[in-house]
C-alpha cells in the first residue's frame, strides 16, 4: 500500500457566525482527530478578514496541542516539520458571506431547469429568475427579466447531445444580448451545460462579452449527470471566494481551495448512504442557512435555504415560513409582534442565547418549522426508509440533552419507524467531505474513530389510538440480564437513557391499529448514545389539542420527559392569557 500523501491536516470551516478548525493527524499509523478550536468568524460590518479570527483560534489550539501552526509573519507553516511544527495540508470550507445570485436559462422547467437547480444546490446560490420556453414571457420579457435580476451567474442548460439545436441557439442568443446590456463590472459569468454540440458555438457567441464556463451536458443518455457540471461550479465558487476581500489572506494558505460547506456535507451524505446501504439524511441548520441532504442508493439530493436560519436569517425565515407554522409548536399564545421582535433581535445578535424558557420555546419552534419547510424541497423524502439522520449546526452541538434533539427531530421530520441519529459536535463533516478527495482512507479511519457522535435511536409510532390507551409495549434486556418493561400510552413519549458502553436488546409490540415502520413487532439492538432511546407515541396529540391549555400541558410534559425533570415545568398564567380573553 502506498504511503499517504499527507500526515497532518488542518481543516477550517468559515461559518456565518463561527469559524471551526480541526487538527487531523496520523497516530500510530491511523488518522485521528487530535485537536479542535472555534471562535467568531471575523467578517461583517466591523471586521472584514476571516484570517484574523482563524489566527486567534490557531494560537489557542497551539496551547492545547503543543503544535506550532504559525510562522513569525502569521502564515501557516507547511509542510509539517520536525518537533510538531506546521501541517502538511490545509483544507478550507465556507458558508459565510452572501449567496450568489443566478438566473437559470433552459428549455423546459421540469427538465433542464430542474436539473440546473439540482446542480447548483450545494453552492449557496440563490435562483433569482428563470427563463424558459414555457414562461409565457416572449423574448423581450425574458431579456428584461434577466437584466433586472442583476445576476452574477447565468446557467444555460437544455437539449440532448446531437438533438435539436434551434431552441438552444435562441437561449444562447438571449444570454448574449442580456450580458451585452449589463454595465461593465457587473456582467454575469455564463455557465453552459446544455447540448454539447453547441458548446463551441456558445463560447464563441459569449466569450467576447463575459467569462464563459463550459461543462458537459447535464442531461445525457436520458438521465441527469451532475458531477462534471458541479466540478466546474466548484472552481467558479473558489474563484469568487478568493477574490472576496475577506478571504484573500486565507486563500494563500488553502490547499483545497474554498469548498462550499454544503458540498462537503453532501459528499459525506452520499458516503454514508453507500457504505451503510440505507437512506441517510443530513441536516445542518445554522445562523444564516439551512441545508438538508438526502442520500439513497447512490444518488444524493440537496436543498439549501439561504434565507432560512436561526440567527442572521431568523427574520427572513419567519417571513418565508409564516408565523402560523411557528406558532403551532408553542405552548403559549405569542404576544402581538413577539415573534417578529425575537427574530429581529436574533438577526442583530445571532450568537445570543435565549433569555428565558419563553424564548427557548420560540427558538425550538422556529427550528422545527424551518426544517419542515425545507424538507418539502426534497422530493424523495417521502420514500421509505431513512435509517440514519446526521445533525449539524450549533443548536445540535451536543451541549443539550440528546433526547431533546430526538424529540425536536421527531416533530420536524415525522419520519416513520426506527431511526438512528448522529451529530457533528465539532464540525467534522465539512473536513471529512473535503478530505475524501485527498486521503479517502483518512475519512474511513476518522469515522471509525468516532469523529461523529452517536445521539441515540428514535422510534416513532404511527396510526390512531384513543388518548391514554396503550400504544406500544417495550421490553429492553441489557447484556447483564437486567430487563426493563414499559407500556407507553398514546399521546406520550418515553426516554430510556443508555449508559456509555452499554447495549440493550429491544422488543417493541404495537397495539392494534398502530405500527412502527409498518410493523406491529420490532426487534432492535440498541447501543449507547447521549440521547439513549426515545419512543414517540404522541401520534396526533399535539395537533388534536382542543385548547392552548391542553397543548401547553402536553408539550411541557414531553419536555420534562426528555430533559430528565421529575415533573413538568409549571405553566405561567401569562402564557394562557390570550385564551382567557376569548
XYZ file of C-alpha atoms in Angstrom:
582
model
C 0.000 0.000 0.000
C 1.385 3.417 -0.940
C 2.291 5.915 1.753
C -0.298 8.653 2.365
C 0.373 11.954 0.696
C -0.368 13.860 3.906
C 0.151 13.014 7.555
C -1.411 16.068 9.195
C -4.364 18.170 8.078
C -5.687 21.485 9.329
C -9.353 21.682 8.323
C -11.011 25.095 8.636
C -14.692 25.870 8.169
C -15.713 29.527 7.923
C -19.348 29.794 9.013
C -21.587 32.827 9.192
C -21.116 33.130 12.970
C -18.388 30.658 13.950
C -15.093 29.534 12.449
C -14.056 25.993 13.359
C -10.621 24.457 13.000
C -9.764 20.763 13.328
C -6.341 19.147 13.511
C -6.279 15.671 11.967
C -3.084 13.658 12.361
C -1.753 10.127 11.918
C -1.314 8.472 15.305
C 0.269 5.005 15.234
C -0.486 4.842 11.524
C -4.166 5.790 11.874
C -5.743 9.189 11.260
C -7.307 10.715 14.367
C -8.921 13.963 15.406
C -6.331 15.315 17.836
C -7.367 18.938 18.315
C -10.101 21.445 17.648
C -10.897 25.082 18.182
C -13.669 27.535 17.453
C -14.276 31.259 17.552
C -16.281 34.034 15.960
C -15.968 34.500 12.217
C -14.308 37.872 11.682
C -16.246 39.107 8.699
C -19.112 41.547 8.662
C -19.829 45.257 9.137
C -16.978 45.827 11.606
C -14.492 43.086 10.660
C -13.566 42.164 7.119
C -10.913 39.428 7.202
C -11.709 35.863 8.269
C -7.987 35.189 8.704
C -7.904 37.389 11.820
C -10.298 35.082 13.633
C -8.506 31.991 12.342
C -5.117 33.059 13.717
C -6.678 33.637 17.132
C -8.138 30.107 17.067
C -4.805 28.600 15.991
C -2.982 30.279 18.866
C -5.439 28.703 21.294
C -5.024 25.320 19.602
C -1.235 25.635 19.864
C -1.522 25.983 23.622
C -3.837 22.969 23.827
C -1.993 20.615 21.449
C 1.616 21.743 21.707
C 1.797 22.115 17.931
C 3.027 25.350 16.384
C 0.917 26.406 13.384
C 2.048 29.971 12.566
C 5.378 31.400 11.480
C 6.664 34.797 12.628
C 4.805 36.558 9.794
C 1.496 34.967 10.773
C 1.406 32.459 7.921
C 0.688 28.767 8.372
C 3.805 26.593 8.297
C 3.679 23.917 5.579
C 4.629 21.119 5.186
C 4.879 19.631 8.639
C 8.357 19.855 10.102
C 10.079 18.118 12.974
C 9.044 18.680 16.579
C 5.320 19.128 15.810
C 5.654 22.280 13.749
C 3.220 23.040 10.942
C 0.870 20.813 8.940
C 1.019 19.061 5.579
C -2.326 20.178 4.184
C -4.865 22.938 4.796
C -8.486 22.314 3.789
C -10.954 25.205 3.769
C -14.731 25.110 3.575
C -17.034 28.097 3.742
C -20.676 29.001 4.194
C -20.105 32.611 5.285
C -20.885 35.517 3.010
C -23.801 36.450 0.802
C -25.195 33.790 -1.548
C -24.500 34.214 -5.245
C -27.332 35.412 -7.493
C -28.133 33.236 -10.519
C -30.570 33.142 -13.424
C -31.407 29.735 -14.903
C -31.942 29.604 -18.659
C -33.229 26.427 -20.299
C -35.880 24.795 -22.430
C -38.430 23.299 -20.022
C -38.927 23.857 -16.271
C -39.415 20.188 -15.369
C -36.318 19.022 -17.251
C -33.416 21.391 -17.870
C -34.351 23.997 -15.240
C -34.938 21.287 -12.626
C -31.556 19.733 -13.468
C -29.883 23.144 -13.083
C -31.394 23.558 -9.628
C -30.029 20.186 -8.550
C -26.573 21.039 -9.897
C -26.256 24.363 -8.071
C -27.943 23.171 -4.842
C -24.806 22.762 -2.653
C -23.162 26.043 -3.764
C -25.131 28.669 -1.797
C -26.651 30.129 -4.951
C -29.957 31.996 -4.926
C -32.061 31.500 -8.061
C -33.411 34.998 -8.648
C -35.095 34.282 -12.004
C -35.783 31.655 -14.653
C -36.187 31.914 -18.412
C -37.563 29.004 -20.454
C -39.928 28.161 -23.279
C -42.953 27.837 -21.001
C -42.573 31.062 -19.009
C -45.049 32.956 -21.223
C -42.790 35.999 -21.463
C -41.523 36.014 -25.031
C -38.019 37.124 -25.997
C -38.342 40.723 -24.775
C -39.885 39.695 -21.483
C -37.158 37.122 -20.839
C -34.489 39.684 -21.660
C -35.942 42.182 -19.185
C -36.274 39.511 -16.506
C -32.601 38.522 -16.784
C -31.266 42.082 -16.777
C -33.489 43.286 -13.933
C -32.466 40.307 -11.778
C -28.826 41.528 -11.704
C -27.343 38.002 -11.678
C -23.727 37.132 -11.019
C -24.150 33.826 -12.844
C -26.290 32.676 -15.773
C -26.670 28.901 -16.090
C -27.758 27.631 -19.515
C -28.918 24.016 -19.848
C -31.151 22.003 -22.143
C -31.255 19.714 -25.138
C -29.864 16.242 -25.650
C -26.472 15.776 -27.272
C -26.961 15.603 -31.013
C -30.597 16.688 -30.657
C -32.457 19.741 -31.977
C -30.358 22.898 -31.939
C -32.678 25.766 -32.828
C -34.311 26.407 -29.441
C -31.000 26.177 -27.583
C -29.354 28.599 -30.001
C -32.134 31.050 -29.223
C -31.432 30.723 -25.496
C -27.698 31.277 -26.028
C -28.501 34.360 -28.119
C -30.805 35.586 -25.326
C -27.971 35.298 -22.796
C -25.588 37.112 -25.156
C -27.990 40.029 -25.574
C -28.617 40.190 -21.830
C -24.943 40.364 -20.833
C -24.284 42.920 -23.577
C -26.767 45.256 -21.886
C -25.311 44.776 -18.407
C -22.977 47.550 -17.168
C -19.238 46.972 -17.210
C -18.008 45.448 -13.981
C -21.392 43.833 -13.323
C -21.623 41.394 -16.192
C -22.640 37.895 -15.193
C -20.452 34.846 -15.736
C -22.136 32.273 -18.003
C -22.047 28.526 -17.387
C -23.122 26.451 -20.391
C -24.038 22.824 -19.624
C -26.507 22.018 -22.404
C -26.376 20.218 -25.767
C -22.648 19.528 -26.151
C -22.735 20.039 -29.918
C -23.424 23.735 -29.225
C -20.689 24.220 -26.620
C -18.184 25.702 -29.077
C -20.861 27.969 -30.521
C -21.822 29.155 -27.039
C -18.218 30.027 -26.236
C -17.789 31.925 -29.480
C -21.033 33.855 -29.047
C -20.433 34.845 -25.436
C -16.690 34.953 -24.721
C -16.183 38.442 -26.132
C -18.683 39.778 -23.623
C -18.127 37.753 -20.435
C -16.314 34.848 -18.837
C -17.761 31.604 -20.219
C -17.577 28.281 -18.383
C -18.252 25.108 -20.369
C -19.348 21.870 -18.703
C -20.522 18.542 -20.154
C -24.233 18.332 -20.783
C -26.180 17.834 -17.534
C -28.786 15.787 -19.427
C -27.081 12.783 -21.008
C -28.425 9.437 -22.130
C -31.836 10.215 -20.678
C -30.519 10.894 -17.166
C -29.239 13.833 -15.123
C -25.455 13.776 -14.637
C -24.364 16.434 -12.165
C -20.746 15.745 -11.188
C -18.990 17.273 -14.250
C -21.012 20.487 -14.044
C -20.516 20.648 -10.276
C -16.754 20.328 -10.747
C -16.874 23.447 -12.939
C -19.122 25.205 -10.417
C -16.673 24.285 -7.667
C -13.824 26.053 -9.461
C -16.077 29.052 -10.092
C -17.100 29.209 -6.408
C -13.461 29.006 -5.315
C -12.539 31.861 -7.664
C -15.342 34.067 -6.362
C -14.296 33.477 -2.760
C -10.611 34.090 -3.487
C -11.463 37.481 -4.967
C -13.551 38.451 -1.942
C -11.775 40.943 0.299
C -12.463 38.983 3.459
C -10.910 35.765 2.131
C -7.794 36.830 0.232
C -5.334 36.099 3.051
C -6.960 32.746 3.770
C -6.739 31.879 0.070
C -2.955 31.997 0.320
C -2.861 29.147 2.848
C -5.563 26.909 1.346
C -4.524 23.704 -0.430
C -8.054 22.525 -1.190
C -9.399 25.834 -2.411
C -12.629 27.146 -0.941
C -15.206 24.373 -0.969
C -18.839 25.115 -0.060
C -19.549 23.588 3.339
C -22.784 22.122 1.985
C -20.985 20.363 -0.863
C -18.626 18.628 1.567
C -21.572 17.620 3.727
C -23.346 16.320 0.629
C -20.272 14.228 -0.179
C -20.442 12.630 3.266
C -24.187 12.044 2.996
C -23.552 10.049 -0.175
C -20.637 8.242 1.513
C -22.755 7.038 4.441
C -25.708 6.096 2.233
C -23.380 3.976 0.101
C -21.387 2.392 2.926
C -24.404 1.671 5.171
C -26.714 0.767 2.276
C -29.599 2.784 3.656
C -31.238 6.178 3.373
C -29.230 8.927 5.091
C -30.427 12.456 5.793
C -28.038 15.222 6.875
C -29.493 18.366 8.447
C -27.360 21.457 9.031
C -29.285 24.381 10.470
C -27.133 27.403 11.095
C -27.400 31.105 11.671
C -27.861 32.116 8.024
C -28.716 28.922 6.081
C -30.373 25.572 6.458
C -29.288 22.543 4.424
C -30.925 19.164 4.011
C -29.107 16.482 2.040
C -30.674 13.093 1.332
C -28.629 10.134 0.101
C -30.149 6.918 -1.105
C -28.984 4.127 -3.472
C -26.068 6.012 -4.957
C -27.992 9.254 -5.509
C -27.953 12.386 -3.389
C -30.336 15.330 -3.363
C -29.642 18.594 -1.546
C -31.780 21.598 -0.696
C -30.441 24.841 0.795
C -32.423 27.731 2.208
C -30.060 30.696 2.013
C -32.590 32.796 3.939
C -33.674 30.117 6.420
C -31.636 30.212 9.631
C -31.866 30.674 13.391
C -29.641 33.769 13.642
C -28.730 36.105 10.800
C -31.691 34.869 8.754
C -34.235 34.458 11.555
C -36.376 37.364 10.322
C -36.387 36.213 6.695
C -37.059 32.639 7.817
C -40.086 33.778 9.829
C -41.354 35.775 6.855
C -40.996 32.874 4.412
C -42.300 30.173 6.708
C -45.099 32.255 8.208
C -45.934 32.865 11.849
C -48.709 30.254 11.841
C -46.199 27.469 11.080
C -44.089 28.567 14.061
C -46.999 29.160 16.446
C -48.212 25.559 16.167
C -45.136 24.478 18.155
C -45.568 26.970 21.027
C -47.167 26.130 24.401
C -48.451 29.718 24.720
C -50.129 32.489 22.773
C -47.410 34.814 21.466
C -47.989 38.482 22.113
C -48.621 40.724 19.142
C -45.311 41.245 17.334
C -43.425 38.959 19.755
C -42.193 36.500 17.127
C -41.062 39.261 14.767
C -39.254 41.047 17.604
C -37.489 37.828 18.614
C -36.386 37.218 15.005
C -35.082 40.781 14.615
C -33.097 40.526 17.843
C -31.557 37.217 16.732
C -30.536 38.818 13.455
C -28.758 41.586 15.344
C -27.150 39.221 17.875
C -27.063 35.813 16.179
C -24.816 34.230 18.807
C -27.047 35.229 21.727
C -28.708 32.590 23.909
C -32.429 32.640 24.762
C -33.108 34.816 27.806
C -35.778 32.574 29.324
C -37.912 29.495 28.654
C -40.342 31.527 26.580
C -37.590 32.486 24.137
C -36.237 28.939 24.266
C -39.590 27.606 23.100
C -39.655 30.186 20.289
C -36.191 29.036 19.182
C -37.273 25.387 19.198
C -40.475 26.276 17.327
C -38.531 28.140 14.630
C -36.139 25.177 14.389
C -38.987 22.720 13.821
C -40.785 24.948 11.338
C -37.583 25.691 9.383
C -36.710 22.017 8.910
C -40.302 21.155 7.983
C -40.291 23.990 5.440
C -37.023 22.790 3.901
C -37.997 19.120 3.761
C -40.706 19.981 1.213
C -37.858 20.695 -1.226
C -36.652 17.095 -1.073
C -38.953 15.154 -3.353
C -37.518 11.784 -2.297
C -38.010 12.280 1.453
C -41.436 10.678 1.414
C -39.982 7.463 0.021
C -39.007 4.928 2.721
C -36.817 4.400 4.510
C -34.362 6.813 6.150
C -32.297 4.807 8.595
C -29.783 7.446 9.707
C -30.080 11.170 10.376
C -26.954 13.284 10.947
C -27.439 16.587 12.773
C -25.113 19.569 12.334
C -25.205 23.190 13.411
C -24.619 24.963 16.716
C -28.046 24.080 18.103
C -27.176 20.377 17.707
C -23.625 20.757 19.011
C -24.095 18.224 21.789
C -24.343 20.709 24.635
C -28.006 19.963 25.405
C -29.909 16.778 26.283
C -29.637 14.290 23.441
C -33.213 13.104 23.977
C -34.404 16.675 23.364
C -32.649 16.600 19.973
C -34.525 13.383 19.222
C -37.849 14.972 20.204
C -37.266 18.047 18.045
C -36.246 15.820 15.155
C -39.402 13.728 15.529
C -41.520 16.876 15.228
C -39.551 18.371 12.354
C -39.423 15.312 10.088
C -42.235 12.945 11.115
C -40.188 10.003 9.850
C -41.773 6.619 10.427
C -40.162 3.674 12.200
C -36.765 3.375 13.889
C -34.090 5.923 13.001
C -30.521 6.115 14.244
C -29.346 9.662 14.964
C -25.788 11.019 14.959
C -24.497 14.533 15.485
C -21.451 16.504 14.397
C -20.488 18.479 17.524
C -17.052 19.625 16.329
C -17.930 20.294 12.688
C -16.134 17.268 11.244
C -18.409 16.686 8.243
C -17.022 19.538 6.089
C -13.471 18.393 6.824
C -14.249 14.771 6.005
C -16.014 15.658 2.763
C -13.092 17.765 1.572
C -10.505 15.218 2.702
C -12.250 12.467 0.744
C -10.669 13.741 -2.471
C -7.168 13.757 -0.943
C -6.999 10.852 1.513
C -10.143 8.667 1.348
C -8.529 6.223 3.775
C -8.406 9.000 6.354
C -12.171 9.508 6.095
C -12.893 5.862 6.922
C -10.453 5.882 9.841
C -11.829 9.123 11.288
C -15.411 7.885 11.088
C -14.379 4.636 12.776
C -12.593 6.763 15.365
C -15.885 8.438 16.241
C -15.327 11.850 14.686
C -19.124 11.942 14.776
C -21.167 11.377 17.916
C -23.998 8.897 18.407
C -27.041 10.715 19.762
C -29.349 7.733 20.044
C -32.302 5.964 18.473
C -35.693 7.467 17.698
C -38.659 5.118 17.362
C -41.816 6.766 16.080
C -45.203 5.061 16.320
C -47.826 5.650 13.625
C -51.578 5.159 13.486
C -54.611 6.146 15.530
C -55.473 5.311 19.121
C -57.520 6.720 21.977
C -55.522 9.104 24.186
C -54.113 7.236 27.172
C -54.618 3.774 25.707
C -51.512 1.592 25.477
C -49.752 2.355 22.207
C -46.716 0.083 22.464
C -45.265 -2.394 24.931
C -41.484 -2.253 25.231
C -39.084 -4.839 26.663
C -35.435 -3.828 26.957
C -32.912 -6.501 28.028
C -29.415 -5.402 28.943
C -26.333 -7.566 28.391
C -26.044 -8.225 32.145
C -29.574 -9.656 32.173
C -31.429 -6.629 33.549
C -34.890 -6.332 31.997
C -36.957 -3.145 31.722
C -40.601 -3.393 30.679
C -42.799 -0.439 29.902
C -46.262 0.254 28.466
C -46.318 3.591 26.653
C -49.657 5.323 26.288
C -50.921 7.053 23.155
C -50.031 10.727 23.467
C -46.800 10.132 25.411
C -43.070 9.836 24.861
C -40.699 7.583 26.781
C -36.976 8.123 27.218
C -34.607 5.300 28.148
C -31.071 6.503 28.962
C -28.317 4.134 27.884
C -25.030 4.373 29.770
C -21.794 4.628 27.806
C -20.584 1.241 26.650
C -23.894 -0.477 27.386
C -26.250 -2.145 24.901
C -29.846 -3.335 25.014
C -31.869 -5.823 23.033
C -35.187 -4.131 22.413
C -38.563 -5.689 21.599
C -41.498 -3.465 20.664
C -45.093 -4.651 20.338
C -47.563 -2.140 18.888
C -51.253 -2.257 19.742
C -53.934 -2.917 17.162
C -54.187 -0.131 14.610
C -50.640 1.097 15.319
C -47.266 0.246 13.810
C -43.583 1.129 13.810
C -42.328 1.460 10.281
C -45.319 -0.549 9.058
C -44.681 -3.412 11.516
C -46.577 -4.449 14.658
C -43.486 -6.161 16.119
C -39.925 -4.889 16.017
C -36.570 -6.035 17.417
C -33.587 -3.708 17.725
C -30.063 -3.816 19.095
C -29.675 -0.523 20.968
C -26.232 0.997 21.510
C -25.190 3.766 23.876
C -25.600 7.376 22.855
C -26.017 10.594 24.799
C -29.737 10.602 23.957
C -30.351 6.895 24.522
C -33.714 5.695 23.208
C -36.774 7.856 22.609
C -40.073 6.228 21.752
C -42.530 8.746 20.339
C -46.118 7.563 20.728
C -47.686 11.024 20.652
C -49.481 10.244 17.374
C -51.700 13.287 16.704
C -51.838 14.545 20.301
C -50.221 17.902 19.533
C -52.404 18.677 16.529
C -55.627 17.484 18.161
C -55.312 19.559 21.351
C -58.618 21.386 21.811
C -57.218 24.342 23.741
C -53.946 26.109 24.420
C -54.072 24.806 27.990
C -54.279 21.217 26.729
C -51.453 21.798 24.242
C -49.235 23.532 26.824
C -49.727 20.801 29.438
C -48.805 18.132 26.884
C -45.775 19.964 25.480
C -44.314 20.711 28.895
C -44.893 17.064 29.918
C -42.951 15.888 26.860
C -40.193 18.408 27.552
C -39.872 17.140 31.121
C -39.683 13.541 29.889
C -36.728 14.182 27.590
C -34.787 16.537 29.859
C -34.910 14.319 32.937
C -37.145 16.562 35.025
C -39.163 14.746 37.650
C -42.255 16.791 36.864
C -43.299 19.236 34.108
C -42.385 22.884 34.439
C -45.282 24.925 35.823
C -47.141 26.898 33.164
C -47.069 30.656 33.841
C -50.576 32.090 33.814
C -49.461 34.804 31.382
C -48.804 32.142 28.720
C -52.516 31.350 28.572
C -53.792 34.911 28.951
C -54.908 35.305 25.344
C -57.091 32.216 25.681
C -58.921 33.639 28.714
C -59.678 36.821 26.787
C -61.543 34.930 24.038
